[in-house]
Amino acid sequence: MPLLIQNGRVIDPSQSVDRVTSLRIVEGRIAAYDAAPQDGDEVLDATGRIVSPGLIDMHVHLREPGGEEDETIASGTAAALAGGFTSVACVPNTDPPIDSQGAVEFVRDRSVRADNCRVYVLACVSKNREGKELAEIGQLVEAGAVGFTDDGSPISDPELMRRAFEYCLMFDKPVLNHSEIRELTEHGVMHEGKTSLVLGLTGMPAAAEDVMASRDIALAEATGGRFHLMHVSTAGSVDAVRRAKRRGVRVTTEVTPHHFTLTDECLRTFDSNFKMNPPLRDRRDVEACIEGLADGTIDCIVTDHAPHAKEKKMQELDRAPFGVVGLETALGLVVTRLIEPGHLDWPAAIQKMSTHPARILGIEKGTLAIGADADVTIIDPQVHWTVNPAEFRSKSTNTPFAGWELTGRAEVVVVGGRVKFRRA
Amino acid sequence: MSTAAEQIGLGAYPSEWRHRHLLGLEELSADEITLILDKAEVFKRAILQGHRRIPLLNDITCVTLFFENSTRTRISFSLAARRLGADSIDFSASTSSLSKGETVIDTAKNIEAMGTDVVIVRHRTPGTPHLLAQNLRASVVNAGDGPHEHPTQGLLDIMTIRERRGHVEGLTVALVGDIAHSRTARSNIWGLKKLGAHVIVCGPSTLVSPRWKELGVEYSWSLDEILPRVDVLNLLRIQFERQYGRPFPSVREYAHLYAMNAERLAKTKDDILILAPGPINRGVELTPDVADGSHSAILEQVTNGVAVRMAVLWLLSGAARDKR
């Protein structure tokens, strides 16, 4: 049945559209603008709503295979829909890791069966994610992998990183790194700063990220490779990316809502829901992330959705795993922390949550152009709501934002022309 | 019970005491610290007068839940509990089901379910007593959480200073050694500053970051430079077991730069007071002649430790009873 999304503010940065109009969707594709309802159309009234190309989260841990107690592809993609995402890219630090064609196909197959949002696969750079030898990147590309990362672990060996950049040139795929010098962060629990000093917790210095990000930028520059710096968190690495972009290095980056919202002082509660890697940094770093978003240095907003079952998080702080869920709170945090204070306008926010991730991953998404797949997120930009982890679709509830009052969230999510999520 | 309290001159239970747990000195006010010290002095006097049992906590059961090795602190807490008539049970991680994979919260809840009112916990990880405090109905006493806090150690150090010098305000107290990994340093800093002392942290630059200034203390890398102007030296043990990486080249070099010996003692004020929270590495933090000399209050600290812990257990027992 054709779908008519009526009278919404359609914002599509891919075609510089920002106006109130009605979109008609026929056979899963965007068919017309300024459309009037026809007999047999399903009509969605979007008055007062924002109609966006489907949001894309290019950094999600779906945990399957191997971590089904934390999340499954079905539960993670359901959470993605509830958060307004029509596509996610999942990282390969599963057990076994996604380093073979079979593993890529498994994830794609499971996501088709789950029939929630679309799932794109980021596969391993190295065999078994060991950081020693390149994985069979050509065959992984054939299986559908859209980018390469050993996320969870940094690619430490500079020779391997250089070869990864070079090898991915012929497939035009990005190499994504969790840039961290592990020798500087061993036993670390939180950001190294005044708070870690007071709490006596082992710190992870900002320099661990700054140094590795700079190394990766230098290698990308030397090879002409495409480098995507994952979850940037320090003022130093934001600035390194800014300067590299000016020189024409092919570098992009992303930031999470928790890194542009929270600081290391949250750890004063000793709550492991504030333990993630990279760690929450200090006020200056948070400001640098916001500035990087505003001036375009930071291309994307991602969640680094990292579900962990409650029993794993309810441990001593050094034993509790790193990571927090984020799919179902990201949009509200973008509205509340970036749009409402005036750091980003709506088109810029949608660029960072849809247009840019699509471009970086090289997928034909993130647009509402005529003929494109009808992946659409309808957002209520004004609704006030309270984060209640008990309502999450995710299997895990390890959020640092429980009880937060947020503004703005997805109301209806359309994937391939079908309404996949409608908030009750 | 009032008779026992009257006999030793303890006075009524202070209605202003509001804490259910003792997790650190950072969250106590100067008045609260002074209250604990005042009561500790009453208990100390009673003990010295020969009161072996002061039956104020006959209805209270304490457990020492130690996930890290300790002799002194554990015995001190057990003795404090028994002197007050409480039951005291010891639990060691090595003899427990923790080695079978039970979580720390489950272990503590099981022990609580056996009817314990006060859980005295030591753990290698900062925040673990706080985690237990959030998950138990019992009162939790932090007996050392990694490098974070060790409030009763801070209290007994400050009690010893106050006893010897009559006051704390205006004194210059230097904490020397492995400041980065020292819970004793942190508890001392909070307590001493609240009571008006000037605090210097001193040690090698890998263990004493300039960032300590942000806590309102002075930092120094040279013991020799600060010696002439300090009233109290608290020589902290090098925490070999907690150091990741390589903070100094050798123990020999550390002792060369920071060991308190007779030569350095000669540079200090005549009435210098020397504390060491122990266990000490003789020859590393201080030489035997200094440890056993007249300026040293090391054994007094141990005596005061029992008195301070009696005061803490007595104060927390109010909340422990309310929770029943």
mmCIF file with all atom_site columns, C-alpha atoms in Angstrom, chain B residues 10-109:
data_model
loop_
_atom_site.group_PDB
_atom_site.id
_atom_site.type_symbol
_atom_site.label_atom_id
_atom_site.label_alt_id
_atom_site.label_comp_id
_atom_site.label_asym_id
_atom_site.label_entity_id
_atom_site.label_seq_id
_atom_site.pdbx_PDB_ins_code
_atom_site.Cartn_x
_atom_site.Cartn_y
_atom_site.Cartn_z
_atom_site.occupancy
_atom_site.B_iso_or_equiv
_atom_site.pdbx_formal_charge
_atom_site.auth_seq_id
_atom_site.auth_comp_id
_atom_site.auth_asym_id
_atom_site.auth_atom_id
_atom_site.pdbx_PDB_model_num
ATOM 1   C CA . LEU B 1 10  ? 30.793 8.712   77.121 1.00 0.00 ? 10  LEU B CA 1
ATOM 2   C CA . GLY B 1 11  ? 27.581 10.723  77.323 1.00 0.00 ? 11  GLY B CA 1
ATOM 3   C CA . ALA B 1 12  ? 24.347 10.123  75.448 1.00 0.00 ? 12  ALA B CA 1
ATOM 4   C CA . TYR B 1 13  ? 24.268 8.872   71.861 1.00 0.00 ? 13  TYR B CA 1
ATOM 5   C CA . PRO B 1 14  ? 24.696 12.025  69.766 1.00 0.00 ? 14  PRO B CA 1
ATOM 6   C CA . SER B 1 15  ? 21.440 12.760  67.989 1.00 0.00 ? 15  SER B CA 1
ATOM 7   C CA . GLU B 1 16  ? 23.294 14.849  65.403 1.00 0.00 ? 16  GLU B CA 1
ATOM 8   C CA . TRP B 1 17  ? 25.054 11.767  64.013 1.00 0.00 ? 17  TRP B CA 1
ATOM 9   C CA . ARG B 1 18  ? 23.300 11.001  60.739 1.00 0.00 ? 18  ARG B CA 1
ATOM 10  C CA . HIS B 1 19  ? 25.508 8.526   58.878 1.00 0.00 ? 19  HIS B CA 1
ATOM 11  C CA . ARG B 1 20  ? 24.569 4.948   58.286 1.00 0.00 ? 20  ARG B CA 1
ATOM 12  C CA . HIS B 1 21  ? 27.904 4.080   56.706 1.00 0.00 ? 21  HIS B CA 1
ATOM 13  C CA . LEU B 1 22  ? 31.481 5.252   57.041 1.00 0.00 ? 22  LEU B CA 1
ATOM 14  C CA . LEU B 1 23  ? 32.817 5.177   53.512 1.00 0.00 ? 23  LEU B CA 1
ATOM 15  C CA . GLY B 1 24  ? 35.343 8.001   53.580 1.00 0.00 ? 24  GLY B CA 1
ATOM 16  C CA . LEU B 1 25  ? 36.458 11.168  55.308 1.00 0.00 ? 25  LEU B CA 1
ATOM 17  C CA . GLU B 1 26  ? 35.733 13.249  52.213 1.00 0.00 ? 26  GLU B CA 1
ATOM 18  C CA . GLU B 1 27  ? 32.032 13.219  53.034 1.00 0.00 ? 27  GLU B CA 1
ATOM 19  C CA . LEU B 1 28  ? 32.355 14.018  56.755 1.00 0.00 ? 28  LEU B CA 1
ATOM 20  C CA . SER B 1 29  ? 32.258 17.527  58.206 1.00 0.00 ? 29  SER B CA 1
ATOM 21  C CA . ALA B 1 30  ? 34.889 18.915  60.561 1.00 0.00 ? 30  ALA B CA 1
ATOM 22  C CA . ASP B 1 31  ? 32.367 18.632  63.400 1.00 0.00 ? 31  ASP B CA 1
ATOM 23  C CA . GLU B 1 32  ? 31.693 14.994  62.636 1.00 0.00 ? 32  GLU B CA 1
ATOM 24  C CA . ILE B 1 33  ? 35.392 14.171  62.550 1.00 0.00 ? 33  ILE B CA 1
ATOM 25  C CA . THR B 1 34  ? 35.882 15.991  65.842 1.00 0.00 ? 34  THR B CA 1
ATOM 26  C CA . LEU B 1 35  ? 32.964 14.093  67.345 1.00 0.00 ? 35  LEU B CA 1
ATOM 27  C CA . ILE B 1 36  ? 34.522 10.743  66.404 1.00 0.00 ? 36  ILE B CA 1
ATOM 28  C CA . LEU B 1 37  ? 37.895 11.809  67.811 1.00 0.00 ? 37  LEU B CA 1
ATOM 29  C CA . ASP B 1 38  ? 36.332 13.037  71.063 1.00 0.00 ? 38  ASP B CA 1
ATOM 30  C CA . LYS B 1 39  ? 34.508 9.761   71.575 1.00 0.00 ? 39  LYS B CA 1
ATOM 31  C CA . ALA B 1 40  ? 37.620 7.796   70.637 1.00 0.00 ? 40  ALA B CA 1
ATOM 32  C CA . GLU B 1 41  ? 39.523 9.584   73.376 1.00 0.00 ? 41  GLU B CA 1
ATOM 33  C CA . VAL B 1 42  ? 36.856 8.574   75.889 1.00 0.00 ? 42  VAL B CA 1
ATOM 34  C CA . PHE B 1 43  ? 37.156 4.941   74.799 1.00 0.00 ? 43  PHE B CA 1
ATOM 35  C CA . LYS B 1 44  ? 40.949 5.089   74.915 1.00 0.00 ? 44  LYS B CA 1
ATOM 36  C CA . ARG B 1 45  ? 40.882 6.472   78.443 1.00 0.00 ? 45  ARG B CA 1
ATOM 37  C CA . ALA B 1 46  ? 38.475 3.731   79.508 1.00 0.00 ? 46  ALA B CA 1
ATOM 38  C CA . ILE B 1 47  ? 40.706 1.040   78.054 1.00 0.00 ? 47  ILE B CA 1
ATOM 39  C CA . LEU B 1 48  ? 43.778 2.480   79.744 1.00 0.00 ? 48  LEU B CA 1
ATOM 40  C CA . GLN B 1 49  ? 41.804 2.548   83.007 1.00 0.00 ? 49  GLN B CA 1
ATOM 41  C CA . GLY B 1 50  ? 41.333 -1.178  82.659 1.00 0.00 ? 50  GLY B CA 1
ATOM 42  C CA . HIS B 1 51  ? 37.831 -1.466  81.138 1.00 0.00 ? 51  HIS B CA 1
ATOM 43  C CA . ARG B 1 52  ? 38.223 -4.591  79.023 1.00 0.00 ? 52  ARG B CA 1
ATOM 44  C CA . ARG B 1 53  ? 34.517 -4.754  78.138 1.00 0.00 ? 53  ARG B CA 1
ATOM 45  C CA . ILE B 1 54  ? 32.198 -1.820  77.666 1.00 0.00 ? 54  ILE B CA 1
ATOM 46  C CA . PRO B 1 55  ? 28.919 -3.559  76.831 1.00 0.00 ? 55  PRO B CA 1
ATOM 47  C CA . LEU B 1 56  ? 27.279 -1.005  74.576 1.00 0.00 ? 56  LEU B CA 1
ATOM 48  C CA . LEU B 1 57  ? 26.835 -3.174  71.480 1.00 0.00 ? 57  LEU B CA 1
ATOM 49  C CA . ASN B 1 58  ? 25.717 -6.499  72.972 1.00 0.00 ? 58  ASN B CA 1
ATOM 50  C CA . ASP B 1 59  ? 22.971 -6.736  70.368 1.00 0.00 ? 59  ASP B CA 1
ATOM 51  C CA . ILE B 1 60  ? 25.233 -5.996  67.377 1.00 0.00 ? 60  ILE B CA 1
ATOM 52  C CA . THR B 1 61  ? 27.002 -8.426  65.082 1.00 0.00 ? 61  THR B CA 1
ATOM 53  C CA . CYS B 1 62  ? 29.931 -7.227  63.025 1.00 0.00 ? 62  CYS B CA 1
ATOM 54  C CA . VAL B 1 63  ? 31.668 -9.034  60.214 1.00 0.00 ? 63  VAL B CA 1
ATOM 55  C CA . THR B 1 64  ? 35.047 -8.170  58.796 1.00 0.00 ? 64  THR B CA 1
ATOM 56  C CA . LEU B 1 65  ? 34.761 -8.896  55.095 1.00 0.00 ? 65  LEU B CA 1
ATOM 57  C CA . PHE B 1 66  ? 38.322 -8.681  53.844 1.00 0.00 ? 66  PHE B CA 1
ATOM 58  C CA . PHE B 1 67  ? 39.091 -9.322  50.212 1.00 0.00 ? 67  PHE B CA 1
ATOM 59  C CA . GLU B 1 68  ? 42.648 -8.118  50.670 1.00 0.00 ? 68  GLU B CA 1
ATOM 60  C CA . ASN B 1 69  ? 45.214 -9.279  53.186 1.00 0.00 ? 69  ASN B CA 1
ATOM 61  C CA . SER B 1 70  ? 45.492 -7.395  56.418 1.00 0.00 ? 70  SER B CA 1
ATOM 62  C CA . THR B 1 71  ? 46.488 -8.255  59.941 1.00 0.00 ? 71  THR B CA 1
ATOM 63  C CA . ARG B 1 72  ? 46.536 -5.037  61.869 1.00 0.00 ? 72  ARG B CA 1
ATOM 64  C CA . THR B 1 73  ? 43.337 -3.441  60.623 1.00 0.00 ? 73  THR B CA 1
ATOM 65  C CA . ARG B 1 74  ? 41.304 -6.605  60.903 1.00 0.00 ? 74  ARG B CA 1
ATOM 66  C CA . ILE B 1 75  ? 42.450 -7.413  64.427 1.00 0.00 ? 75  ILE B CA 1
ATOM 67  C CA . SER B 1 76  ? 41.904 -3.803  65.402 1.00 0.00 ? 76  SER B CA 1
ATOM 68  C CA . PHE B 1 77  ? 38.298 -3.837  64.169 1.00 0.00 ? 77  PHE B CA 1
ATOM 69  C CA . SER B 1 78  ? 37.570 -7.235  65.758 1.00 0.00 ? 78  SER B CA 1
ATOM 70  C CA . LEU B 1 79  ? 39.012 -6.102  69.054 1.00 0.00 ? 79  LEU B CA 1
ATOM 71  C CA . ALA B 1 80  ? 37.059 -2.847  68.914 1.00 0.00 ? 80  ALA B CA 1
ATOM 72  C CA . ALA B 1 81  ? 33.824 -4.789  68.323 1.00 0.00 ? 81  ALA B CA 1
ATOM 73  C CA . ARG B 1 82  ? 34.513 -7.256  71.135 1.00 0.00 ? 82  ARG B CA 1
ATOM 74  C CA . ARG B 1 83  ? 35.490 -4.565  73.615 1.00 0.00 ? 83  ARG B CA 1
ATOM 75  C CA . LEU B 1 84  ? 32.020 -3.115  73.014 1.00 0.00 ? 84  LEU B CA 1
ATOM 76  C CA . GLY B 1 85  ? 30.375 -6.480  73.565 1.00 0.00 ? 85  GLY B CA 1
ATOM 77  C CA . ALA B 1 86  ? 29.482 -7.048  69.895 1.00 0.00 ? 86  ALA B CA 1
ATOM 78  C CA . ASP B 1 87  ? 29.886 -10.328 68.114 1.00 0.00 ? 87  ASP B CA 1
ATOM 79  C CA . SER B 1 88  ? 32.617 -10.216 65.531 1.00 0.00 ? 88  SER B CA 1
ATOM 80  C CA . ILE B 1 89  ? 33.077 -12.687 62.719 1.00 0.00 ? 89  ILE B CA 1
ATOM 81  C CA . ASP B 1 90  ? 35.930 -12.792 60.259 1.00 0.00 ? 90  ASP B CA 1
ATOM 82  C CA . PHE B 1 91  ? 35.491 -13.564 56.604 1.00 0.00 ? 91  PHE B CA 1
ATOM 83  C CA . SER B 1 92  ? 38.419 -14.009 54.242 1.00 0.00 ? 92  SER B CA 1
ATOM 84  C CA . ALA B 1 93  ? 38.112 -14.058 50.502 1.00 0.00 ? 93  ALA B CA 1
ATOM 85  C CA . SER B 1 94  ? 40.596 -16.901 50.217 1.00 0.00 ? 94  SER B CA 1
ATOM 86  C CA . THR B 1 95  ? 38.461 -19.241 52.329 1.00 0.00 ? 95  THR B CA 1
ATOM 87  C CA . SER B 1 96  ? 35.185 -18.297 50.700 1.00 0.00 ? 96  SER B CA 1
ATOM 88  C CA . SER B 1 97  ? 32.995 -19.103 47.782 1.00 0.00 ? 97  SER B CA 1
ATOM 89  C CA . LEU B 1 98  ? 34.412 -16.081 45.963 1.00 0.00 ? 98  LEU B CA 1
ATOM 90  C CA . SER B 1 99  ? 37.004 -18.449 44.637 1.00 0.00 ? 99  SER B CA 1
ATOM 91  C CA . LYS B 1 100 ? 34.026 -20.405 43.275 1.00 0.00 ? 100 LYS B CA 1
ATOM 92  C CA . GLY B 1 101 ? 32.860 -17.426 41.228 1.00 0.00 ? 101 GLY B CA 1
ATOM 93  C CA . GLU B 1 102 ? 30.295 -15.811 43.533 1.00 0.00 ? 102 GLU B CA 1
ATOM 94  C CA . THR B 1 103 ? 30.007 -12.050 43.096 1.00 0.00 ? 103 THR B CA 1
ATOM 95  C CA . VAL B 1 104 ? 31.009 -9.702  45.867 1.00 0.00 ? 104 VAL B CA 1
ATOM 96  C CA . ILE B 1 105 ? 27.410 -8.493  46.260 1.00 0.00 ? 105 ILE B CA 1
ATOM 97  C CA . ASP B 1 106 ? 26.066 -12.034 46.609 1.00 0.00 ? 106 ASP B CA 1
ATOM 98  C CA . THR B 1 107 ? 28.744 -12.891 49.135 1.00 0.00 ? 107 THR B CA 1
ATOM 99  C CA . ALA B 1 108 ? 27.935 -9.820  51.202 1.00 0.00 ? 108 ALA B CA 1
ATOM 100 C CA . LYS B 1 109 ? 24.179 -10.422 50.987 1.00 0.00 ? 109 LYS B CA 1
#
